[in-house]
Short mmCIF file of N, CA, C and O in Angstrom, two decimals:
data_model
loop_
_atom_site.label_atom_id
_atom_site.label_comp_id
_atom_site.label_asym_id
_atom_site.label_seq_id
_atom_site.Cartn_x
_atom_site.Cartn_y
_atom_site.Cartn_z
N GLY A 1 0.82 -1.01 0.12
CA GLY A 1 0.06 -0.03 0.20
C GLY A 1 0.57 1.05 0.06
O GLY A 1 2.31 1.14 -0.20
N TRP A 2 0.25 2.08 -0.17
CA TRP A 2 0.73 3.50 -0.13
C TRP A 2 1.19 4.23 1.30
O TRP A 2 0.26 4.18 2.05
N LYS A 3 2.40 4.96 1.44
CA LYS A 3 2.64 5.16 2.44
C LYS A 3 3.24 6.53 2.15
O LYS A 3 4.05 7.03 1.65
N ALA A 4 2.65 7.75 2.61
CA ALA A 4 3.38 8.60 2.16
C ALA A 4 4.16 9.41 2.35
O ALA A 4 5.00 8.77 3.32
N GLY A 5 5.22 9.93 1.01
CA GLY A 5 6.40 10.19 1.13
C GLY A 5 7.32 8.99 0.98
O GLY A 5 8.43 9.54 1.08
N ASP A 6 7.05 8.16 0.48
CA ASP A 6 7.56 7.01 -0.13
C ASP A 6 7.34 6.18 -1.21
O ASP A 6 6.92 5.27 -1.03
N PRO A 7 7.66 6.66 -2.39
CA PRO A 7 6.97 5.56 -3.54
C PRO A 7 7.16 4.18 -3.85
O PRO A 7 6.64 3.98 -4.49
N HIS A 8 8.63 4.13 -3.11
CA HIS A 8 9.03 2.75 -3.03
C HIS A 8 8.10 1.61 -2.44
O HIS A 8 8.23 0.81 -2.80
N CYS A 9 7.19 2.25 -1.65
CA CYS A 9 6.64 1.44 -0.66
C CYS A 9 5.26 0.93 -1.54
O CYS A 9 4.49 0.12 -1.31
N LEU A 10 4.60 1.83 -2.96
CA LEU A 10 4.24 0.82 -3.86
C LEU A 10 4.56 -0.09 -5.11
O LEU A 10 4.96 0.41 -5.60
N ALA A 11 4.83 -0.95 -4.56
CA ALA A 11 5.30 -1.51 -5.29
C ALA A 11 4.07 -3.50 -6.00
O ALA A 11 3.28 -3.56 -5.02
N VAL A 12 4.33 -3.92 -6.82
CA VAL A 12 3.48 -4.55 -7.78
C VAL A 12 5.10 -5.84 -8.08
O VAL A 12 5.92 -5.34 -8.28
N TYR A 13 4.70 -7.06 -7.49
CA TYR A 13 5.47 -8.46 -7.28
C TYR A 13 5.02 -8.44 -8.29
O TYR A 13 3.47 -9.64 -8.27
N ASP A 14 5.45 -9.33 -9.83
CA ASP A 14 5.06 -10.35 -10.32
C ASP A 14 5.51 -11.56 -10.86
O ASP A 14 7.08 -11.43 -10.95
N ASP A 15 5.40 -12.67 -10.54
CA ASP A 15 5.68 -14.28 -10.53
C ASP A 15 5.84 -14.37 -11.65
O ASP A 15 5.00 -14.42 -12.59
N TYR A 16 7.29 -14.95 -12.88
CA TYR A 16 7.36 -15.46 -13.30
C TYR A 16 8.19 -17.18 -13.55
O TYR A 16 8.84 -16.85 -12.23
N ILE A 17 7.81 -17.70 -14.21
CA ILE A 17 8.82 -18.87 -14.48
C ILE A 17 9.39 -18.78 -15.69
O ILE A 17 9.26 -18.74 -17.17
N GLU A 18 10.81 -19.06 -15.65
CA GLU A 18 11.69 -19.22 -16.70
C GLU A 18 11.88 -20.41 -17.01
O GLU A 18 11.09 -21.41 -16.54
N GLU A 19 12.85 -20.40 -18.21
CA GLU A 19 12.56 -21.71 -19.06
C GLU A 19 13.02 -23.12 -18.40
O GLU A 19 12.37 -24.16 -18.55
N ASN A 20 13.92 -22.60 -17.62
CA ASN A 20 14.71 -23.47 -16.46
C ASN A 20 13.71 -24.14 -14.92
O ASN A 20 13.75 -25.22 -15.18
N GLY A 21 12.47 -23.45 -14.90
CA GLY A 21 11.86 -24.05 -14.57
C GLY A 21 11.68 -22.77 -13.33
O GLY A 21 10.77 -23.32 -12.14
N GLU A 22 12.59 -22.32 -12.98
CA GLU A 22 13.43 -21.48 -12.01
C GLU A 22 12.24 -20.90 -11.53
O GLU A 22 11.80 -19.39 -12.73
N ILE A 23 11.07 -20.25 -10.62
CA ILE A 23 9.84 -19.18 -9.90
C ILE A 23 10.66 -17.89 -10.02
O ILE A 23 12.08 -17.78 -8.95
N ARG A 24 10.82 -16.88 -10.85
CA ARG A 24 11.83 -15.45 -10.19
C ARG A 24 10.42 -14.27 -10.06
O ARG A 24 9.02 -14.56 -10.72
N THR A 25 10.44 -13.51 -9.01
CA THR A 25 9.84 -12.28 -9.01
C THR A 25 10.41 -11.28 -9.46
O THR A 25 11.12 -10.68 -9.41
N LEU A 26 9.85 -10.44 -10.22
CA LEU A 26 10.03 -9.01 -10.68
C LEU A 26 9.16 -7.93 -9.92
O LEU A 26 7.93 -8.26 -9.76
N THR A 27 9.82 -7.01 -9.73
CA THR A 27 9.16 -6.06 -8.50
C THR A 27 9.26 -5.04 -9.25
O THR A 27 10.06 -4.26 -9.99
N LYS A 28 7.98 -4.26 -9.40
CA LYS A 28 7.50 -3.55 -10.29
C LYS A 28 7.40 -2.11 -8.94
O LYS A 28 6.84 -2.00 -8.31
N PHE A 29 7.65 -0.75 -9.61
CA PHE A 29 7.37 0.86 -8.87
C PHE A 29 6.65 1.52 -10.16
O PHE A 29 6.65 2.25 -10.41
N PRO A 30 5.03 1.22 -9.94
CA PRO A 30 4.37 1.60 -10.75
C PRO A 30 4.07 3.63 -10.45
O PRO A 30 4.08 4.25 -11.63
N LEU A 31 4.14 4.13 -9.37
CA LEU A 31 4.39 4.97 -9.33
C LEU A 31 5.92 6.10 -10.22
O LEU A 31 5.67 7.12 -9.94
N LEU A 32 6.66 4.98 -9.76
CA LEU A 32 8.52 5.76 -10.16
C LEU A 32 8.05 5.68 -11.57
O LEU A 32 8.51 6.25 -12.31
N ASP A 33 7.31 4.47 -12.05
CA ASP A 33 7.33 4.50 -13.76
C ASP A 33 6.67 5.68 -14.12
O ASP A 33 6.61 6.03 -15.25
N LEU A 34 5.07 5.93 -13.18
CA LEU A 34 4.36 7.14 -14.02
C LEU A 34 5.13 8.01 -13.35
O LEU A 34 4.95 8.91 -14.53
N TRP A 35 5.84 8.82 -13.03
CA TRP A 35 7.02 9.81 -13.31
C TRP A 35 7.77 10.01 -13.89
O TRP A 35 7.78 10.81 -14.66
N GLU A 36 8.31 8.40 -14.38
CA GLU A 36 9.17 8.54 -15.73
C GLU A 36 8.47 9.00 -16.92
O GLU A 36 8.86 10.07 -17.92
N ARG A 37 7.21 8.25 -16.99
CA ARG A 37 6.17 8.87 -18.33
C ARG A 37 5.67 9.91 -18.24
O ARG A 37 6.10 10.71 -19.59
N ALA A 38 5.56 10.83 -17.17
CA ALA A 38 5.38 12.33 -17.13
C ALA A 38 6.75 12.84 -17.43
O ALA A 38 6.36 13.85 -18.44
N ASP A 39 8.02 13.00 -17.26
CA ASP A 39 9.22 13.74 -17.05
C ASP A 39 8.98 13.23 -18.92
O ASP A 39 9.40 14.63 -19.63
N ASN A 40 8.57 12.18 -19.09
CA ASN A 40 9.06 11.70 -21.10
C ASN A 40 7.93 12.41 -21.47
O ASN A 40 8.35 12.85 -22.45
N VAL A 41 6.76 12.80 -20.98
CA VAL A 41 5.57 13.35 -21.93
C VAL A 41 6.03 15.14 -21.67
O VAL A 41 5.95 15.48 -23.08
N TRP A 42 6.21 15.83 -21.38
CA TRP A 42 7.23 16.76 -20.78
C TRP A 42 8.39 17.33 -22.04
O TRP A 42 8.24 18.10 -22.77
N ASN A 43 8.97 16.53 -22.17
CA ASN A 43 10.15 16.74 -22.66
C ASN A 43 9.95 16.40 -24.14
O ASN A 43 10.35 17.51 -24.86
N GLU A 44 9.16 15.07 -24.59
CA GLU A 44 8.59 15.14 -25.98
C GLU A 44 8.01 16.78 -26.42
O GLU A 44 7.98 16.92 -27.40
N ILE A 45 7.04 17.31 -25.74
CA ILE A 45 5.85 18.51 -25.68
C ILE A 45 7.43 19.55 -25.88
O ILE A 45 7.16 20.39 -26.83
N HIS A 46 7.91 20.17 -24.91
CA HIS A 46 8.49 20.93 -24.84
C HIS A 46 9.58 20.37 -26.44
O HIS A 46 10.17 21.75 -26.48
N SER A 47 10.16 19.00 -26.48
CA SER A 47 11.02 19.63 -28.20
C SER A 47 10.48 19.62 -28.95
O SER A 47 10.68 20.91 -30.27
N ILE A 48 9.30 19.58 -28.75
CA ILE A 48 8.42 19.80 -30.33
C ILE A 48 8.47 21.54 -30.02
O ILE A 48 8.36 22.53 -31.38
N GLU A 49 7.79 22.33 -29.17
CA GLU A 49 7.41 23.62 -28.96
C GLU A 49 8.68 24.29 -28.95
O GLU A 49 8.63 25.90 -30.03
N SER A 50 9.52 23.80 -28.63
CA SER A 50 11.15 24.32 -28.92
C SER A 50 11.88 24.41 -30.23
O SER A 50 11.98 25.74 -30.61
N GLU A 51 11.50 23.83 -31.55
CA GLU A 51 11.23 23.87 -32.47
C GLU A 51 10.66 25.32 -32.97
O GLU A 51 10.92 25.37 -33.99
N TYR A 52 9.05 24.92 -32.73
CA TYR A 52 8.38 26.22 -33.12
C TYR A 52 8.75 27.26 -33.22
O TYR A 52 8.98 28.29 -33.71
N MET A 53 9.29 27.73 -31.55
CA MET A 53 9.88 28.59 -31.06
C MET A 53 10.88 28.95 -32.03
O MET A 53 10.93 30.54 -31.96
N LEU A 54 11.96 28.45 -32.25
CA LEU A 54 12.91 28.70 -32.36
C LEU A 54 12.68 29.48 -34.05
O LEU A 54 13.57 30.61 -34.16
N LYS A 55 12.37 28.44 -34.79
CA LYS A 55 11.56 29.53 -36.21
C LYS A 55 10.57 30.72 -36.12
O LYS A 55 10.64 31.88 -36.98
N GLN A 56 10.07 31.66 -34.76
CA GLN A 56 9.69 32.24 -34.63
C GLN A 56 10.61 33.90 -33.90
O GLN A 56 10.14 34.54 -33.58
N VAL A 57 11.90 33.10 -33.39
CA VAL A 57 12.82 33.83 -32.89
C VAL A 57 14.15 34.36 -33.43
O VAL A 57 14.44 33.20 -34.32
N SER A 58 14.72 35.87 -33.80
CA SER A 58 16.01 35.66 -33.84
C SER A 58 17.33 35.34 -33.22
O SER A 58 18.15 34.86 -33.91
N ASN A 59 16.82 35.63 -31.75
CA ASN A 59 17.79 35.18 -31.39
C ASN A 59 17.58 33.46 -30.58
O ASN A 59 17.12 33.31 -29.86
N ASN A 60 18.74 32.74 -30.77
CA ASN A 60 18.69 31.07 -30.47
C ASN A 60 18.93 31.11 -28.88
O ASN A 60 19.00 29.90 -28.41
N ASP A 61 19.04 31.67 -27.81
CA ASP A 61 19.48 31.81 -26.74
C ASP A 61 18.55 32.61 -26.50
O ASP A 61 18.74 33.26 -24.72
N GLU A 62 17.23 32.53 -26.69
CA GLU A 62 16.18 33.45 -25.63
C GLU A 62 15.47 33.27 -24.72
O GLU A 62 15.20 31.37 -24.76
N LEU A 63 15.15 33.36 -23.61
CA LEU A 63 13.67 32.89 -22.73
C LEU A 63 12.62 33.16 -23.06
O LEU A 63 12.04 34.07 -22.72
N MET A 64 12.10 31.85 -23.24
CA MET A 64 10.37 32.11 -23.76
C MET A 64 9.57 31.83 -22.77
O MET A 64 9.57 31.02 -21.96
N SER A 65 8.28 32.08 -22.72
CA SER A 65 7.09 31.06 -21.83
C SER A 65 6.26 30.61 -22.89
O SER A 65 6.08 31.23 -24.05
N SER A 66 5.31 30.13 -22.22
CA SER A 66 4.25 29.23 -22.85
C SER A 66 3.55 28.59 -21.92
O SER A 66 3.76 28.69 -20.77
N SER A 67 2.53 28.03 -22.50
CA SER A 67 1.64 27.80 -21.39
C SER A 67 0.96 26.19 -21.76
O SER A 67 0.78 26.06 -23.23
N SER A 68 0.38 25.71 -20.69
CA SER A 68 0.19 24.29 -21.34
C SER A 68 -1.42 23.64 -21.04
O SER A 68 -1.01 24.60 -19.83
N LEU A 69 -2.14 23.53 -21.18
CA LEU A 69 -3.43 22.89 -20.94
C LEU A 69 -3.46 21.55 -20.20
O LEU A 69 -3.23 20.89 -21.73
N LEU A 70 -3.65 20.96 -19.54
CA LEU A 70 -3.95 19.70 -18.82
C LEU A 70 -4.93 18.92 -18.52
O LEU A 70 -5.51 19.89 -17.81
N VAL A 71 -5.40 17.88 -19.14
CA VAL A 71 -6.98 17.57 -18.62
C VAL A 71 -6.53 16.09 -18.83
O VAL A 71 -6.02 15.35 -19.75
N CYS A 72 -6.76 15.47 -17.55
CA CYS A 72 -6.50 14.15 -17.29
C CYS A 72 -7.27 13.43 -16.17
O CYS A 72 -7.91 14.46 -15.61
N HIS A 73 -6.79 12.04 -15.64
CA HIS A 73 -7.45 11.97 -14.43
C HIS A 73 -6.61 11.34 -13.49
O HIS A 73 -5.59 11.77 -13.75
N GLY A 74 -6.94 11.74 -12.21
CA GLY A 74 -6.12 11.15 -10.63
C GLY A 74 -4.18 11.43 -10.92
O GLY A 74 -3.88 11.89 -11.40
N SER A 75 -4.11 10.08 -10.95
CA SER A 75 -2.91 9.98 -10.81
C SER A 75 -1.79 10.03 -11.87
O SER A 75 -0.65 10.92 -11.71
N LEU A 76 -2.10 10.50 -13.41
CA LEU A 76 -1.75 10.80 -14.06
C LEU A 76 -1.20 12.33 -14.13
O LEU A 76 -0.70 12.91 -14.50
N GLY A 77 -2.33 13.45 -13.43
CA GLY A 77 -2.61 14.79 -13.28
C GLY A 77 -1.59 14.68 -12.32
O GLY A 77 -0.40 15.99 -12.51
N GLN A 78 -1.24 14.08 -11.20
CA GLN A 78 -0.66 13.91 -10.07
C GLN A 78 0.66 13.92 -10.56
O GLN A 78 1.92 15.45 -10.32
N ALA A 79 0.78 13.16 -11.32
CA ALA A 79 2.30 13.01 -12.04
C ALA A 79 2.92 14.24 -13.09
O ALA A 79 3.74 14.43 -12.57
N LEU A 80 2.09 14.50 -13.88
CA LEU A 80 2.23 15.48 -14.67
C LEU A 80 2.35 16.97 -13.92
O LEU A 80 3.63 17.64 -14.38
N VAL A 81 1.94 17.55 -12.98
CA VAL A 81 1.97 18.98 -12.22
C VAL A 81 2.91 18.59 -11.99
O VAL A 81 3.85 19.40 -11.72
N GLY A 82 3.46 16.86 -10.89
CA GLY A 82 4.38 16.83 -10.46
C GLY A 82 5.64 17.37 -10.69
O GLY A 82 6.47 17.89 -10.91
N SER A 83 5.83 16.51 -11.86
CA SER A 83 6.80 17.09 -12.77
C SER A 83 7.14 17.98 -13.33
O SER A 83 8.22 18.63 -13.35
N ALA A 84 5.94 18.85 -13.83
CA ALA A 84 6.17 20.18 -14.55
C ALA A 84 6.68 21.41 -13.36
O ALA A 84 7.76 21.87 -13.76
N ILE A 85 6.69 20.94 -11.93
CA ILE A 85 7.00 21.60 -11.67
C ILE A 85 8.17 21.27 -10.60
O ILE A 85 8.29 21.90 -9.68
N GLY A 86 8.82 20.63 -11.09
CA GLY A 86 10.03 19.69 -10.47
C GLY A 86 9.95 18.64 -9.28
O GLY A 86 11.19 18.90 -8.91
N ARG A 87 8.99 18.43 -9.28
CA ARG A 87 8.49 17.11 -8.13
C ARG A 87 9.05 15.90 -7.83
O ARG A 87 8.23 15.53 -9.28
N ASP A 88 9.59 15.51 -7.45
CA ASP A 88 9.77 13.71 -7.77
C ASP A 88 7.97 12.67 -7.22
O ASP A 88 7.02 13.30 -6.97
N ALA A 89 8.03 11.63 -7.44
CA ALA A 89 7.17 11.03 -7.20
C ALA A 89 6.60 10.96 -5.60
O ALA A 89 5.86 10.58 -5.23
N ASN A 90 7.40 11.83 -4.63
CA ASN A 90 6.88 12.03 -3.17
C ASN A 90 5.88 12.97 -2.97
O ASN A 90 5.31 13.15 -2.58
N PHE A 91 5.43 13.50 -4.33
CA PHE A 91 4.94 15.03 -4.91
C PHE A 91 2.99 14.15 -5.06
O PHE A 91 2.44 14.97 -4.44
N PHE A 92 3.09 12.91 -4.87
CA PHE A 92 2.12 11.94 -4.95
C PHE A 92 0.73 12.25 -3.70
O PHE A 92 1.32 12.13 -2.46
N ARG A 93 0.05 12.76 -4.12
CA ARG A 93 -1.31 12.84 -3.22
C ARG A 93 -1.54 14.04 -2.50
O ARG A 93 -1.93 14.88 -1.56
N GLU A 94 -0.35 15.19 -2.80
CA GLU A 94 0.30 16.20 -2.18
C GLU A 94 -1.14 17.37 -2.71
O GLU A 94 -1.29 17.92 -2.07
N ALA A 95 -1.36 17.30 -3.73
CA ALA A 95 -2.07 17.79 -5.37
C ALA A 95 -3.21 17.07 -5.07
O ALA A 95 -2.77 16.34 -6.66
N GLU A 96 -4.38 16.83 -4.84
CA GLU A 96 -5.16 15.46 -5.19
C GLU A 96 -5.49 16.48 -6.91
O GLU A 96 -6.14 17.30 -6.65
N PHE A 97 -5.95 15.62 -7.24
CA PHE A 97 -6.23 15.91 -9.51
C PHE A 97 -7.42 14.97 -9.20
O PHE A 97 -7.78 13.61 -9.35
N PRO A 98 -8.68 15.35 -9.64
CA PRO A 98 -9.78 15.17 -9.93
C PRO A 98 -10.13 14.66 -10.94
O PRO A 98 -9.29 14.88 -12.10
N ASN A 99 -10.91 13.79 -11.32
CA ASN A 99 -11.31 12.69 -12.48
C ASN A 99 -11.56 14.17 -13.37
O ASN A 99 -12.24 15.29 -13.03
N CYS A 100 -11.26 14.15 -14.85
CA CYS A 100 -11.45 15.62 -15.46
C CYS A 100 -11.14 16.80 -15.22
O CYS A 100 -11.38 17.91 -15.67
N GLY A 101 -10.45 16.52 -14.05
CA GLY A 101 -9.28 17.68 -13.39
C GLY A 101 -8.86 19.12 -15.02
O GLY A 101 -8.21 18.18 -15.61
N MET A 102 -8.69 20.22 -15.12
CA MET A 102 -7.97 20.95 -15.46
C MET A 102 -7.52 22.05 -15.43
O MET A 102 -7.77 22.56 -14.88
N VAL A 103 -5.88 22.00 -15.70
CA VAL A 103 -4.83 22.22 -15.10
C VAL A 103 -4.25 23.39 -16.30
O VAL A 103 -4.29 22.89 -17.11
N GLU A 104 -4.08 24.43 -15.69
CA GLU A 104 -3.32 25.86 -16.80
C GLU A 104 -1.87 25.68 -16.28
O GLU A 104 -1.82 26.40 -14.89
N ILE A 105 -1.05 24.98 -17.07
CA ILE A 105 0.49 25.38 -16.63
C ILE A 105 1.33 26.41 -17.14
O ILE A 105 1.11 26.64 -18.40
N GLU A 106 2.03 27.61 -16.88
CA GLU A 106 3.19 28.54 -17.50
C GLU A 106 4.44 28.01 -16.90
O GLU A 106 4.65 27.74 -15.97
N TRP A 107 4.83 28.26 -18.19
CA TRP A 107 6.71 27.76 -18.83
C TRP A 107 7.46 28.93 -19.19
O TRP A 107 6.95 29.84 -19.42
N SER A 108 8.93 28.62 -18.29
CA SER A 108 9.85 29.18 -19.24
C SER A 108 10.78 28.23 -19.65
O SER A 108 11.42 27.13 -18.76
N ILE A 109 10.44 28.98 -20.99
CA ILE A 109 11.97 27.24 -22.07
C ILE A 109 13.24 28.49 -22.19
O ILE A 109 12.93 29.28 -23.17
N HIS A 110 14.12 28.44 -21.99
CA HIS A 110 15.19 28.47 -22.41
C HIS A 110 15.47 27.76 -23.81
O HIS A 110 16.04 26.98 -24.11
N LEU A 111 15.91 28.72 -24.86
CA LEU A 111 15.19 27.62 -26.12
C LEU A 111 16.99 27.49 -26.99
O LEU A 111 17.37 27.06 -27.40
N GLY A 112 17.84 27.96 -26.05
CA GLY A 112 19.78 27.79 -26.35
C GLY A 112 19.71 26.63 -25.19
O GLY A 112 21.11 25.89 -25.81
N SER A 113 19.14 25.85 -24.86
CA SER A 113 19.19 24.72 -24.02
C SER A 113 19.00 23.39 -24.60
O SER A 113 18.44 23.45 -24.73
N ASP A 114 20.61 23.11 -25.18
CA ASP A 114 20.42 21.34 -26.26
C ASP A 114 20.19 20.27 -25.37
O ASP A 114 19.63 19.40 -25.47
N SER A 115 20.53 20.46 -23.94
CA SER A 115 20.71 19.15 -23.13
C SER A 115 19.37 18.72 -22.75
O SER A 115 18.72 17.79 -22.27
N ASP A 116 18.49 19.93 -22.36
CA ASP A 116 16.76 19.76 -21.79
C ASP A 116 16.06 20.55 -21.83
O ASP A 116 16.36 21.77 -21.66
N GLN A 117 15.24 20.28 -22.73
CA GLN A 117 13.82 21.06 -23.31
C GLN A 117 13.17 21.42 -22.54
O GLN A 117 11.89 22.14 -22.79
N LYS A 118 12.82 20.14 -21.81
CA LYS A 118 11.82 20.75 -20.43
C LYS A 118 11.38 22.26 -20.61
O LYS A 118 10.05 22.05 -20.03
N GLY A 119 12.20 22.65 -20.20
CA GLY A 119 11.73 23.91 -19.07
C GLY A 119 11.40 23.72 -17.51
O GLY A 119 11.26 22.95 -17.30
N GLN A 120 10.89 24.90 -16.80
CA GLN A 120 10.58 24.47 -15.33
C GLN A 120 9.35 25.43 -15.70
O GLN A 120 9.50 26.54 -15.93
N ALA A 121 8.08 24.71 -14.99
CA ALA A 121 7.20 25.47 -14.69
C ALA A 121 7.06 26.36 -13.56
O ALA A 121 8.42 26.45 -12.98
N ASP A 122 6.84 27.57 -14.04
CA ASP A 122 6.95 28.51 -13.51
C ASP A 122 5.27 29.08 -12.12
O ASP A 122 5.83 28.99 -11.29
N ARG A 123 4.59 28.50 -12.92
CA ARG A 123 3.29 28.63 -11.94
C ARG A 123 2.34 27.84 -12.39
O ARG A 123 2.04 27.44 -13.46
N TRP A 124 0.96 27.49 -11.88
CA TRP A 124 -0.26 26.84 -12.43
C TRP A 124 -1.74 27.22 -11.47
O TRP A 124 -1.30 27.30 -10.67
N ARG A 125 -2.32 26.85 -11.97
CA ARG A 125 -3.36 26.90 -11.46
C ARG A 125 -5.02 25.53 -11.34
O ARG A 125 -4.32 25.56 -13.32
N TRP A 126 -5.57 25.78 -11.35
CA TRP A 126 -7.19 24.88 -11.36
C TRP A 126 -7.84 25.43 -12.37
O TRP A 126 -8.14 26.68 -12.32
N LEU A 127 -8.30 25.23 -12.69
CA LEU A 127 -9.13 25.48 -14.45
C LEU A 127 -10.95 24.81 -14.09
O LEU A 127 -12.25 25.16 -14.27
N ARG A 128 -10.53 23.33 -13.54
CA ARG A 128 -11.49 22.62 -12.94
C ARG A 128 -11.35 21.53 -12.14
O ARG A 128 -10.71 21.35 -11.79
N PRO A 129 -12.08 21.20 -10.89
CA PRO A 129 -13.52 21.87 -10.80
C PRO A 129 -13.83 23.31 -10.53
O PRO A 129 -15.05 24.08 -11.15
N THR A 130 -13.13 24.35 -10.10
CA THR A 130 -13.26 25.43 -10.21
C THR A 130 -11.88 26.41 -9.93
O THR A 130 -10.99 25.81 -9.80
N VAL A 131 -11.69 27.49 -11.05
CA VAL A 131 -10.77 28.33 -10.85
C VAL A 131 -10.49 28.90 -9.73
O VAL A 131 -11.04 29.25 -9.07
N THR A 132 -8.89 28.73 -10.10
CA THR A 132 -8.39 29.50 -8.73
C THR A 132 -7.43 29.95 -8.82
O THR A 132 -6.90 30.96 -9.98
N ASP A 133 -7.04 30.74 -7.96
CA ASP A 133 -5.65 31.56 -8.01
C ASP A 133 -4.35 31.08 -8.09
O ASP A 133 -4.58 29.99 -8.21
N TRP A 134 -3.24 31.60 -8.95
CA TRP A 134 -2.51 31.09 -9.62
C TRP A 134 -1.02 30.13 -8.52
O TRP A 134 -1.07 31.02 -7.26
N ASN A 135 -1.06 29.01 -8.40
CA ASN A 135 -0.10 28.21 -7.62
C ASN A 135 1.39 28.71 -7.59
O ASN A 135 2.15 28.14 -8.97
N ASN A 136 2.08 29.77 -6.91
CA ASN A 136 3.92 29.63 -7.44
C ASN A 136 4.73 28.36 -7.16
O ASN A 136 4.43 28.01 -6.41
N VAL A 137 5.17 28.10 -7.52
CA VAL A 137 6.10 26.70 -8.04
C VAL A 137 6.60 26.71 -6.39
O VAL A 137 6.87 25.69 -5.68
N GLU A 138 7.53 27.82 -6.13
CA GLU A 138 8.36 27.37 -4.97
C GLU A 138 7.43 26.81 -3.67
O GLU A 138 7.94 26.57 -3.25
N HIS A 139 6.40 27.57 -3.27
CA HIS A 139 5.44 27.36 -2.39
C HIS A 139 5.15 25.37 -2.44
O HIS A 139 5.51 25.26 -1.78
N TRP A 140 5.55 25.15 -3.91
CA TRP A 140 5.43 23.56 -3.43
C TRP A 140 7.25 22.80 -3.62
O TRP A 140 6.96 21.43 -3.63
N LEU A 141 7.68 23.46 -3.54
CA LEU A 141 9.13 23.05 -3.61
C LEU A 141 9.33 22.75 -2.20
O LEU A 141 10.88 22.18 -1.87
N LEU A 142 8.48 23.39 -1.65
CA LEU A 142 10.04 23.48 0.22
C LEU A 142 9.47 22.31 0.43
O LEU A 142 9.15 20.94 0.34
#
């Protein structure tokens, strides 16, 4: 079961039989896998977005801002928001994400950065179920 602050506690054990008949147990950590998927989603989105932005500016070393609209369910939403604001899987359940929740995220993206196109979210706010004030990322990094 889930223990707050320890994403390694949520584990799935899968027994399988090898060809030689030996039983092996494979341990999976779905919460950590979910966070990795969320990181990959943002990396892909910002890579495509950066290519588009580079075509729009004259200086390839500019700091640009953009926003994303995120609409999804529960755990996936928590992972995407957590990843966007720089939190790891320990963020799970710190900001409950309702089914069909809608969040607006504002980003700063440094176009000259070849190593990391992800950018860093500056702030975010709920648009559904109710519109909220902006949450500064610094608040969630404490």
